[in-house]
PDB file of C-alpha atoms in Angstrom:
ATOM      1  CA  SER A 408      -4.420  -0.521  -5.203  1.00 92.00           C
ATOM      2  CA  SER A 409      -2.199   1.923  -5.512  1.00 91.00           C
ATOM      3  CA  GLU A 410       0.520  -0.320  -3.792  1.00 92.00           C
ATOM      4  CA  LYS A 411      -0.416  -2.671  -7.059  1.00 93.00           C
ATOM      5  CA  PHE A 412       0.037   0.142  -9.134  1.00 93.00           C
ATOM      6  CA  THR A 413       3.489   0.645  -8.163  1.00 93.00           C
ATOM      7  CA  LEU A 414       4.335  -2.733  -7.215  1.00 93.00           C
ATOM      8  CA  GLU A 415       3.149  -3.260 -11.484  1.00 93.00           C
ATOM      9  CA  PHE A 416       5.947  -0.142 -12.210  1.00 93.00           C
ATOM     10  CA  ILE A 417       8.401  -1.523 -10.853  1.00 94.00           C
ATOM     11  CA  ASN A 418       8.305  -4.987 -12.328  1.00 93.00           C
ATOM     12  CA  SER A 419       8.525  -3.404 -15.764  1.00 93.00           C
ATOM     13  CA  ILE A 420      10.431  -1.691 -15.189  1.00 92.00           C
ATOM     14  CA  LYS A 421      13.437  -4.645 -13.864  1.00 92.00           C
ATOM     15  CA  ASN A 422      12.130  -6.655 -16.883  1.00 92.00           C
ATOM     16  CA  ASN A 423      11.820  -3.900 -19.495  1.00 92.00           C
ATOM     17  CA  LYS A 424       8.590  -3.706 -19.666  1.00 92.00           C
ATOM     18  CA  THR A 425       7.346  -0.086 -19.332  1.00 91.00           C
ATOM     19  CA  THR A 426       5.850   0.419 -22.992  1.00 92.00           C
ATOM     20  CA  GLU A 427       3.775  -2.940 -22.275  1.00 93.00           C
ATOM     21  CA  PHE A 428       2.630  -1.811 -18.399  1.00 92.00           C
ATOM     22  CA  SER A 429       2.008   1.496 -20.119  1.00 91.00           C
ATOM     23  CA  GLU A 430      -0.187   0.060 -22.708  1.00 92.00           C
ATOM     24  CA  GLN A 431      -2.768  -2.279 -20.359  1.00 92.00           C
ATOM     25  CA  TYR A 432      -3.046   1.125 -17.331  1.00 92.00           C
ATOM     26  CA  ARG A 433      -3.885   3.188 -21.072  1.00 92.00           C
ATOM     27  CA  ASN A 434      -5.943   1.609 -23.059  1.00 91.00           C
ATOM     28  CA  VAL A 435      -8.720   0.628 -20.359  1.00 93.00           C
ATOM     29  CA  ASP A 436     -12.465   2.464 -20.250  1.00 95.00           C
ATOM     30  CA  LEU A 437     -12.289   3.189 -16.939  1.00 96.00           C
ATOM     31  CA  LEU A 438      -9.378   2.976 -14.050  1.00 95.00           C
ATOM     32  CA  ILE A 439     -10.014   3.170 -10.280  1.00 95.00           C
ATOM     33  CA  VAL A 440      -6.795   3.656  -8.422  1.00 94.00           C
ATOM     34  CA  ASP A 441      -7.687   3.523  -4.235  1.00 93.00           C
ATOM     35  CA  ASP A 442      -5.585   5.337  -1.591  1.00 91.00           C
ATOM     36  CA  ILE A 443      -4.116   6.932  -3.753  1.00 90.00           C
ATOM     37  CA  GLN A 444      -1.963   8.226  -0.734  1.00 90.00           C
ATOM     38  CA  PHE A 445       0.747   5.702  -1.069  1.00 90.00           C
ATOM     39  CA  PHE A 446       1.566   7.871  -4.420  1.00 91.00           C
ATOM     40  CA  GLN A 447       3.726  10.748  -2.397  1.00 89.00           C
ATOM     41  CA  LYS A 448       7.229  10.742  -3.195  1.00 88.00           C
ATOM     42  CA  LYS A 449       7.430   8.194  -4.775  1.00 90.00           C
ATOM     43  CA  GLU A 450       8.335   9.844  -8.172  1.00 91.00           C
ATOM     44  CA  SER A 451       8.577   8.016 -11.117  1.00 92.00           C
ATOM     45  CA  THR A 452       5.469   6.348  -9.482  1.00 92.00           C
ATOM     46  CA  GLN A 453       3.431   9.755  -9.744  1.00 92.00           C
ATOM     47  CA  GLU A 454       5.122  10.903 -13.151  1.00 92.00           C
ATOM     48  CA  GLN A 455       4.296   7.358 -15.091  1.00 92.00           C
ATOM     49  CA  PHE A 456       0.614   7.681 -13.395  1.00 93.00           C
ATOM     50  CA  PHE A 457      -0.102  10.867 -14.485  1.00 93.00           C
ATOM     51  CA  HIS A 458       0.804  10.090 -18.103  1.00 93.00           C
ATOM     52  CA  THR A 459      -1.395   7.470 -17.995  1.00 93.00           C
ATOM     53  CA  PHE A 460      -3.840   9.710 -16.099  1.00 93.00           C
ATOM     54  CA  ASN A 461      -3.331  12.107 -18.797  1.00 93.00           C
ATOM     55  CA  ALA A 462      -3.606   9.715 -21.492  1.00 93.00           C
ATOM     56  CA  LEU A 463      -6.915   8.409 -19.801  1.00 94.00           C
ATOM     57  CA  TYR A 464      -8.807  11.346 -20.271  1.00 92.00           C
ATOM     58  CA  GLN A 465      -7.670  12.414 -24.031  1.00 92.00           C
ATOM     59  CA  ALA A 466      -9.291   9.344 -25.143  1.00 93.00           C
ATOM     60  CA  GLY A 467     -13.104  10.760 -22.473  1.00 93.00           C
ATOM     61  CA  LYS A 468     -11.841   8.201 -19.992  1.00 94.00           C
ATOM     62  CA  GLN A 469     -13.103   7.631 -15.723  1.00 94.00           C
ATOM     63  CA  VAL A 470     -10.392   8.437 -13.426  1.00 94.00           C
ATOM     64  CA  VAL A 471     -11.699   7.141 -10.044  1.00 95.00           C
ATOM     65  CA  LEU A 472      -9.282   8.219  -7.418  1.00 94.00           C
ATOM     66  CA  THR A 473      -9.812   7.654  -3.447  1.00 92.00           C
ATOM     67  CA  SER A 474      -8.022   8.632  -0.292  1.00 91.00           C
ATOM     68  CA  ASP A 475      -7.758   9.069   3.151  1.00 86.00           C
ATOM     69  CA  ARG A 476      -7.441  12.972   3.509  1.00 86.00           C
ATOM     70  CA  PRO A 477      -7.808  15.735   0.697  1.00 86.00           C
ATOM     71  CA  PRO A 478      -5.775  16.748  -2.114  1.00 86.00           C
ATOM     72  CA  LYS A 479      -4.924  19.287  -1.183  1.00 85.00           C
ATOM     73  CA  GLU A 480      -3.139  17.279   2.669  1.00 86.00           C
ATOM     74  CA  LEU A 481      -1.032  15.296  -0.087  1.00 86.00           C
ATOM     75  CA  SER A 482       1.541  16.695  -0.076  1.00 85.00           C
ATOM     76  CA  GLY A 483       5.187  15.099  -2.113  1.00 86.00           C
ATOM     77  CA  MET A 484       3.043  14.635  -3.996  1.00 87.00           C
ATOM     78  CA  GLU A 485       3.087  16.710  -7.539  1.00 88.00           C
ATOM     79  CA  GLU A 486       1.651  19.781  -8.376  1.00 89.00           C
ATOM     80  CA  ARG A 487       0.673  18.834 -11.670  1.00 89.00           C
ATOM     81  CA  LEU A 488      -0.993  15.722 -10.438  1.00 89.00           C
ATOM     82  CA  LEU A 489      -2.831  17.894  -8.137  1.00 90.00           C
ATOM     83  CA  SER A 490      -3.476  20.404  -9.977  1.00 89.00           C
ATOM     84  CA  ARG A 491      -5.554  17.496 -12.419  1.00 88.00           C
ATOM     85  CA  PHE A 492      -6.886  15.231  -8.625  1.00 88.00           C
ATOM     86  CA  HIS A 493      -8.615  19.321  -8.216  1.00 87.00           C
ATOM     87  CA  ALA A 494     -10.001  19.363 -11.487  1.00 87.00           C
ATOM     88  CA  GLY A 495     -12.713  16.539 -10.340  1.00 86.00           C
ATOM     89  CA  LEU A 496     -14.897  16.500  -8.389  1.00 89.00           C
ATOM     90  CA  ILE A 497     -14.523  15.908  -4.907  1.00 89.00           C
ATOM     91  CA  ALA A 498     -16.349  13.878  -3.136  1.00 88.00           C
ATOM     92  CA  ASP A 499     -16.065  13.373   1.224  1.00 85.00           C
ATOM     93  CA  ILE A 500     -17.345   9.898   1.796  1.00 82.00           C
ATOM     94  CA  GLN A 501     -17.855   9.724   5.692  1.00 81.00           C
ATOM     95  CA  PRO A 502     -19.160   6.479   7.622  1.00 80.00           C
ATOM     96  CA  PRO A 503     -21.899   4.884   7.246  1.00 86.00           C
ATOM     97  CA  ASP A 504     -24.519   6.024   9.957  1.00 88.00           C
ATOM     98  CA  LEU A 505     -26.767   3.171  12.286  1.00 89.00           C
ATOM     99  CA  GLU A 506     -29.375   2.824   9.782  1.00 93.00           C
ATOM    100  CA  THR A 507     -27.109   2.347   7.441  1.00 92.00           C
ATOM    101  CA  ARG A 508     -24.907   0.633   8.742  1.00 91.00           C
ATOM    102  CA  ILE A 509     -28.014  -2.106   9.216  1.00 92.00           C
ATOM    103  CA  ALA A 510     -28.995  -2.833   5.962  1.00 94.00           C
ATOM    104  CA  ILE A 511     -26.047  -3.515   5.083  1.00 92.00           C
ATOM    105  CA  LEU A 512     -26.095  -6.289   7.041  1.00 92.00           C
ATOM    106  CA  GLN A 513     -29.755  -7.373   6.023  1.00 93.00           C
ATOM    107  CA  HIS A 514     -28.541  -7.561   3.405  1.00 92.00           C
ATOM    108  CA  LYS A 515     -25.699  -9.848   3.358  1.00 88.00           C
ATOM    109  CA  ALA A 516     -28.075 -12.040   5.249  1.00 88.00           C
ATOM    110  CA  GLN A 517     -30.538 -12.352   2.821  1.00 89.00           C
ATOM    111  CA  GLU A 518     -27.909 -12.644  -0.487  1.00 87.00           C
ATOM    112  CA  ASP A 519     -26.369 -15.430   1.908  1.00 82.00           C
ATOM    113  CA  ASN A 520     -30.516 -16.901   2.439  1.00 85.00           C
ATOM    114  CA  ILE A 521     -30.117 -16.512   5.867  1.00 82.00           C
ATOM    115  CA  GLU A 522     -32.384 -15.361   9.130  1.00 84.00           C
ATOM    116  CA  ILE A 523     -31.662 -13.785  11.967  1.00 87.00           C
ATOM    117  CA  SER A 524     -33.494 -11.428  13.397  1.00 89.00           C
ATOM    118  CA  TYR A 525     -33.298  -7.417  13.863  1.00 91.00           C
ATOM    119  CA  ASP A 526     -32.013  -7.083  17.705  1.00 90.00           C
ATOM    120  CA  ILE A 527     -28.839  -9.007  16.584  1.00 89.00           C
ATOM    121  CA  LEU A 528     -27.919  -7.157  13.298  1.00 91.00           C
ATOM    122  CA  GLU A 529     -28.801  -3.200  15.495  1.00 90.00           C
ATOM    123  CA  PHE A 530     -26.418  -4.523  18.108  1.00 88.00           C
ATOM    124  CA  LEU A 531     -23.912  -5.911  15.524  1.00 88.00           C
ATOM    125  CA  ALA A 532     -24.222  -2.085  13.621  1.00 89.00           C
ATOM    126  CA  ALA A 533     -23.661  -0.109  17.557  1.00 87.00           C
ATOM    127  CA  ASN A 534     -21.493  -1.555  18.203  1.00 85.00           C
ATOM    128  CA  ILE A 535     -19.047  -1.421  14.467  1.00 83.00           C
ATOM    129  CA  THR A 536     -18.747   1.317  13.092  1.00 80.00           C
ATOM    130  CA  SER A 537     -15.113   1.949  11.753  1.00 73.00           C
ATOM    131  CA  ASN A 538     -16.075  -0.049   8.192  1.00 79.00           C
ATOM    132  CA  VAL A 539     -18.217  -2.034   5.901  1.00 84.00           C
ATOM    133  CA  ARG A 540     -15.499  -4.796   5.644  1.00 83.00           C
ATOM    134  CA  GLU A 541     -15.288  -5.026  10.346  1.00 84.00           C
ATOM    135  CA  LEU A 542     -19.261  -5.136  10.022  1.00 85.00           C
ATOM    136  CA  GLU A 543     -19.794  -8.290   7.086  1.00 87.00           C
ATOM    137  CA  GLY A 544     -17.100 -10.016   8.648  1.00 85.00           C
ATOM    138  CA  SER A 545     -17.887  -9.943  12.357  1.00 86.00           C
ATOM    139  CA  LEU A 546     -21.599 -10.848  10.883  1.00 88.00           C
ATOM    140  CA  ILE A 547     -19.835 -14.039   8.814  1.00 87.00           C
ATOM    141  CA  ARG A 548     -18.184 -14.697  12.000  1.00 86.00           C
ATOM    142  CA  LEU A 549     -21.742 -14.713  13.371  1.00 87.00           C
ATOM    143  CA  LEU A 550     -22.408 -16.936  11.076  1.00 87.00           C
ATOM    144  CA  ALA A 551     -19.667 -19.765  12.140  1.00 86.00           C
ATOM    145  CA  PHE A 552     -19.929 -19.579  15.402  1.00 84.00           C
ATOM    146  CA  SER A 553     -23.468 -20.902  15.287  1.00 84.00           C
ATOM    147  CA  SER A 554     -22.951 -23.016  12.891  1.00 84.00           C
ATOM    148  CA  LEU A 555     -19.259 -24.575  14.717  1.00 84.00           C
ATOM    149  CA  SER A 556     -21.523 -25.322  17.939  1.00 82.00           C
ATOM    150  CA  ASN A 557     -25.272 -25.894  16.776  1.00 85.00           C
ATOM    151  CA  THR A 558     -26.515 -23.292  18.696  1.00 83.00           C
ATOM    152  CA  ASP A 559     -29.334 -21.306  17.795  1.00 85.00           C
ATOM    153  CA  ILE A 560     -27.725 -16.549  16.998  1.00 86.00           C
ATOM    154  CA  THR A 561     -28.397 -14.837  20.487  1.00 86.00           C
ATOM    155  CA  ILE A 562     -27.097 -11.897  21.686  1.00 84.00           C
ATOM    156  CA  ASP A 563     -25.128 -13.447  23.923  1.00 84.00           C
ATOM    157  CA  LEU A 564     -23.440 -15.161  20.584  1.00 83.00           C
ATOM    158  CA  ALA A 565     -22.849 -11.959  19.117  1.00 85.00           C
ATOM    159  CA  LYS A 566     -21.183 -10.588  22.198  1.00 83.00           C
ATOM    160  CA  LYS A 567     -18.645 -13.263  22.459  1.00 79.00           C
ATOM    161  CA  VAL A 568     -18.257 -12.392  18.463  1.00 77.00           C
ATOM    162  CA  LEU A 569     -17.425  -8.988  19.096  1.00 77.00           C
ATOM    163  CA  LYS A 570     -14.645  -9.767  21.905  1.00 76.00           C
ATOM    164  CA  GLU A 571     -13.456 -11.456  19.054  1.00 66.00           C
ATOM    165  CA  VAL A 572     -13.441  -8.946  16.570  1.00 66.00           C
ATOM    166  CA  VAL A 573     -13.353  -6.136  18.671  1.00 63.00           C
ATOM    167  CA  GLY A 574     -12.502  -6.332  21.564  1.00 61.00           C
ATOM    168  CA  LYS A 575     -14.616  -5.461  25.461  1.00 50.00           C
ATOM    169  CA  ASN A 576     -14.795  -1.929  24.513  1.00 51.00           C
ATOM    170  CA  PHE A 577     -18.028  -2.682  22.825  1.00 52.00           C
ATOM    171  CA  ARG A 578     -22.052  -1.393  23.863  1.00 56.00           C
ATOM    172  CA  SER A 579     -23.879  -3.789  25.560  1.00 55.00           C
ATOM    173  CA  ALA A 580     -26.972  -3.472  25.978  1.00 59.00           C
ATOM    174  CA  VAL A 581     -29.102  -2.182  28.962  1.00 66.00           C
ATOM    175  CA  SER A 582     -31.126  -3.013  31.006  1.00 73.00           C
ATOM    176  CA  ILE A 583     -33.326  -1.752  33.542  1.00 82.00           C
ATOM    177  CA  GLU A 584     -32.044  -4.299  35.617  1.00 80.00           C
ATOM    178  CA  ASP A 585     -28.724  -2.894  35.617  1.00 78.00           C
ATOM    179  CA  ILE A 586     -30.352   0.751  36.156  1.00 85.00           C
ATOM    180  CA  GLN A 587     -31.228  -0.664  38.888  1.00 83.00           C
ATOM    181  CA  GLY A 588     -28.730  -2.347  40.937  1.00 83.00           C
ATOM    182  CA  ILE A 589     -26.357   0.044  40.262  1.00 85.00           C
ATOM    183  CA  THR A 590     -27.791   2.799  41.331  1.00 85.00           C
ATOM    184  CA  GLY A 591     -29.234   0.307  44.786  1.00 84.00           C
ATOM    185  CA  ASP A 592     -24.919   0.305  45.222  1.00 84.00           C
ATOM    186  CA  VAL A 593     -23.874   2.937  44.341  1.00 84.00           C
ATOM    187  CA  MET A 594     -26.668   4.930  46.736  1.00 84.00           C
ATOM    188  CA  ASP A 595     -26.769   2.754  49.120  1.00 85.00           C
ATOM    189  CA  VAL A 596     -30.320   1.887  48.604  1.00 86.00           C
ATOM    190  CA  SER A 597     -32.438  -1.587  48.345  1.00 85.00           C
ATOM    191  CA  GLU A 598     -33.805  -1.956  44.599  1.00 82.00           C
ATOM    192  CA  SER A 599     -36.497  -2.890  46.050  1.00 83.00           C
ATOM    193  CA  ASP A 600     -36.771   0.259  47.962  1.00 84.00           C
ATOM    194  CA  ILE A 601     -36.321   2.046  44.816  1.00 82.00           C
ATOM    195  CA  ILE A 602     -39.358   0.673  42.495  1.00 83.00           C
ATOM    196  CA  GLY A 603     -41.458   0.500  45.592  1.00 82.00           C
ATOM    197  CA  LYS A 604     -43.844   2.492  46.893  1.00 79.00           C
ATOM    198  CA  GLY A 605     -41.904   4.746  49.696  1.00 75.00           C
ATOM    199  CA  ARG A 606     -40.309   7.804  48.728  1.00 75.00           C
ATOM    200  CA  LYS A 607     -37.939   8.944  51.086  1.00 80.00           C
ATOM    201  CA  MET A 608     -35.774  11.393  50.273  1.00 79.00           C
ATOM    202  CA  GLU A 609     -32.860   9.694  50.036  1.00 76.00           C
ATOM    203  CA  VAL A 610     -35.603   6.745  47.892  1.00 82.00           C
ATOM    204  CA  ALA A 611     -35.922   9.791  45.734  1.00 84.00           C
ATOM    205  CA  LEU A 612     -32.957  10.626  45.370  1.00 84.00           C
ATOM    206  CA  ALA A 613     -32.062   7.379  43.946  1.00 81.00           C
TER     207      ALA A 613
END
């Protein structure tokens, strides 16, 4: 992480070991740094990273950086560093779609040798859209709930877990009965009339 890089650099200054720090990062085949935006306004760290970047680039090594925004929106960053970022391939990675989220859960379940129904995986995937860590965490939590309470994994148990993970604002499955009941309440028509054969105007509208 960018934080780890910064902290190690600060410690190397404090302990008079900047040479060892430089050698550690400039002799790798691949350097991946997460959340590069946290280098903003850290001038000495940026300078150290600039020289590290150049050393790796000139040696034909690979550098992969992630950020929560494109390089042109990184304020407080040295221009010479930004120019290096722009020189590489920039890829905008969007959150996974529903099908991909389901596939991630299926893979996780298979990896842990767990049998879980598609409906429950779909329910979790439909309600957790923020990130993959939270998605996998919800599955682990569901399995833990099931194991500790010695109960089968059901939609009801999944709802309970989701309330723990994302609060009450999840998209619960809506049944035909739910729709009939609410429609009847709002339009003052009984459910039996709605599903019956009579088609008076107020019933037909409902």
